[in-house]
Amino acid sequence: MSIADKQQQLLDELNLFQDWTERYEYVIGLGKQLPAMDPALHTEDRLIKGCQSQVWLDARIEDSHIRFFADSDSLITKGMIALFIRILDGEKPDAILTADMSFIDKTGLKEHLAPTRANALNLMSAQMKKYALELSSNT
């Protein structure tokens, strides 16, 4: 399934919910389903700078595909990073680097977030693309 297909699937799922509180509950549920991140990876160099909450993100290359691992001290923030992981985990670096991440605007989630949390979505996306660029030389 392409990144665009995964994005559309996620948007379709979110559109099943009529109000934003239900959408957020769904997003929080996605965060709770993230595999546990090794606490040893909760290091300063893995923190996404500028987020209101602490968000740790790590990536590694496996068989020319990038695997992402994340954690947060906030349930909603962990859910937000889970959205991106769902879309980008297991993809090749070039696909991540060229992915249009504006789909997040179509979720309607930003409209009900404080500006600092809304900005965190852009920071998460940017950090994942940065990892893809760094790891692209390993494929």
PDB file of C-alpha atoms in Angstrom, residues 55-139:
ATOM      1  CA  VAL A  55       8.263  13.244  22.335  1.00  0.00           C
ATOM      2  CA  TRP A  56      11.056  10.816  21.635  1.00  0.00           C
ATOM      3  CA  LEU A  57      11.511   9.518  18.106  1.00  0.00           C
ATOM      4  CA  ASP A  58      13.999   6.970  16.863  1.00  0.00           C
ATOM      5  CA  ALA A  59      14.497   5.363  13.483  1.00  0.00           C
ATOM      6  CA  ARG A  60      16.590   2.602  12.027  1.00  0.00           C
ATOM      7  CA  ILE A  61      16.973   0.958   8.672  1.00  0.00           C
ATOM      8  CA  GLU A  62      15.876  -2.654   8.223  1.00  0.00           C
ATOM      9  CA  ASP A  63      16.093  -4.277   4.792  1.00  0.00           C
ATOM     10  CA  SER A  64      16.176  -0.826   3.088  1.00  0.00           C
ATOM     11  CA  HIS A  65      13.026   0.267   4.905  1.00  0.00           C
ATOM     12  CA  ILE A  66      12.820   2.673   7.828  1.00  0.00           C
ATOM     13  CA  ARG A  67      11.310   1.572  11.109  1.00  0.00           C
ATOM     14  CA  PHE A  68      10.175   4.296  13.487  1.00  0.00           C
ATOM     15  CA  PHE A  69       9.812   4.054  17.257  1.00  0.00           C
ATOM     16  CA  ALA A  70       8.301   6.742  19.448  1.00  0.00           C
ATOM     17  CA  ASP A  71       7.034   7.584  22.884  1.00  0.00           C
ATOM     18  CA  SER A  72       5.642  10.622  24.660  1.00  0.00           C
ATOM     19  CA  ASP A  73       4.734  11.711  28.170  1.00  0.00           C
ATOM     20  CA  SER A  74       1.352  12.878  26.821  1.00  0.00           C
ATOM     21  CA  LEU A  75      -1.388  10.578  25.531  1.00  0.00           C
ATOM     22  CA  ILE A  76      -2.566  12.961  22.801  1.00  0.00           C
ATOM     23  CA  THR A  77       0.980  13.633  21.624  1.00  0.00           C
ATOM     24  CA  LYS A  78       1.749   9.931  21.573  1.00  0.00           C
ATOM     25  CA  GLY A  79      -1.377   9.487  19.463  1.00  0.00           C
ATOM     26  CA  MET A  80      -0.276  12.207  17.062  1.00  0.00           C
ATOM     27  CA  ILE A  81       3.147  10.644  16.499  1.00  0.00           C
ATOM     28  CA  ALA A  82       1.363   7.298  16.082  1.00  0.00           C
ATOM     29  CA  LEU A  83      -0.500   8.812  13.097  1.00  0.00           C
ATOM     30  CA  PHE A  84       2.776   9.554  11.362  1.00  0.00           C
ATOM     31  CA  ILE A  85       4.282   6.187  12.270  1.00  0.00           C
ATOM     32  CA  ARG A  86       1.249   4.451  10.829  1.00  0.00           C
ATOM     33  CA  ILE A  87       1.806   6.292   7.543  1.00  0.00           C
ATOM     34  CA  LEU A  88       5.618   6.193   7.283  1.00  0.00           C
ATOM     35  CA  ASP A  89       6.828   3.130   9.184  1.00  0.00           C
ATOM     36  CA  GLY A  90       8.236   0.450   6.912  1.00  0.00           C
ATOM     37  CA  GLU A  91       8.633   2.761   3.923  1.00  0.00           C
ATOM     38  CA  LYS A  92      11.813   3.351   1.933  1.00  0.00           C
ATOM     39  CA  PRO A  93      13.683   6.604   2.627  1.00  0.00           C
ATOM     40  CA  ASP A  94      12.961   8.058  -0.828  1.00  0.00           C
ATOM     41  CA  ALA A  95       9.223   7.470  -0.402  1.00  0.00           C
ATOM     42  CA  ILE A  96       9.303   9.251   2.966  1.00  0.00           C
ATOM     43  CA  LEU A  97      11.322  12.154   1.618  1.00  0.00           C
ATOM     44  CA  THR A  98       8.877  12.762  -1.228  1.00  0.00           C
ATOM     45  CA  ALA A  99       5.683  12.084   0.757  1.00  0.00           C
ATOM     46  CA  ASP A 100       3.132  14.880   0.862  1.00  0.00           C
ATOM     47  CA  MET A 101       2.382  15.240   4.548  1.00  0.00           C
ATOM     48  CA  SER A 102      -0.349  17.855   4.115  1.00  0.00           C
ATOM     49  CA  PHE A 103      -2.874  15.060   4.732  1.00  0.00           C
ATOM     50  CA  ILE A 104      -2.618  15.982   8.424  1.00  0.00           C
ATOM     51  CA  ASP A 105      -4.442  19.239   7.651  1.00  0.00           C
ATOM     52  CA  LYS A 106      -7.356  17.199   6.265  1.00  0.00           C
ATOM     53  CA  THR A 107      -7.782  15.320   9.542  1.00  0.00           C
ATOM     54  CA  GLY A 108      -9.298  18.379  11.227  1.00  0.00           C
ATOM     55  CA  LEU A 109      -7.192  17.686  14.313  1.00  0.00           C
ATOM     56  CA  LYS A 110      -5.141  20.901  14.166  1.00  0.00           C
ATOM     57  CA  GLU A 111      -8.258  23.036  14.484  1.00  0.00           C
ATOM     58  CA  HIS A 112      -8.824  21.871  18.055  1.00  0.00           C
ATOM     59  CA  LEU A 113      -5.241  21.949  19.284  1.00  0.00           C
ATOM     60  CA  ALA A 114      -3.375  24.717  21.037  1.00  0.00           C
ATOM     61  CA  PRO A 115      -0.988  26.395  18.562  1.00  0.00           C
ATOM     62  CA  THR A 116       2.046  24.754  20.184  1.00  0.00           C
ATOM     63  CA  ARG A 117       0.513  21.293  19.825  1.00  0.00           C
ATOM     64  CA  ALA A 118      -0.547  22.008  16.243  1.00  0.00           C
ATOM     65  CA  ASN A 119       3.024  23.070  15.467  1.00  0.00           C
ATOM     66  CA  ALA A 120       4.227  19.798  16.995  1.00  0.00           C
ATOM     67  CA  LEU A 121       2.606  17.946  14.080  1.00  0.00           C
ATOM     68  CA  ASN A 122       4.856  19.829  11.650  1.00  0.00           C
ATOM     69  CA  LEU A 123       7.900  19.155  13.841  1.00  0.00           C
ATOM     70  CA  MET A 124       7.134  15.426  13.980  1.00  0.00           C
ATOM     71  CA  SER A 125       6.792  15.193  10.220  1.00  0.00           C
ATOM     72  CA  ALA A 126       9.983  17.171   9.684  1.00  0.00           C
ATOM     73  CA  GLN A 127      11.954  14.974  12.100  1.00  0.00           C
ATOM     74  CA  MET A 128      10.783  11.800  10.373  1.00  0.00           C
ATOM     75  CA  LYS A 129      11.893  13.199   7.019  1.00  0.00           C
ATOM     76  CA  LYS A 130      15.224  14.178   8.578  1.00  0.00           C
ATOM     77  CA  TYR A 131      15.747  10.590   9.734  1.00  0.00           C
ATOM     78  CA  ALA A 132      14.848   9.389   6.235  1.00  0.00           C
ATOM     79  CA  LEU A 133      17.468  11.686   4.740  1.00  0.00           C
ATOM     80  CA  GLU A 134      20.117  10.559   7.231  1.00  0.00           C
ATOM     81  CA  LEU A 135      19.319   6.882   6.717  1.00  0.00           C
ATOM     82  CA  SER A 136      18.988   7.053   2.936  1.00  0.00           C
ATOM     83  CA  SER A 137      22.733   6.561   2.596  1.00  0.00           C
ATOM     84  CA  ASN A 138      22.362   3.172   4.329  1.00  0.00           C
ATOM     85  CA  THR A 139      20.044   1.668   1.699  1.00  0.00           C
TER      86      THR A 139
END
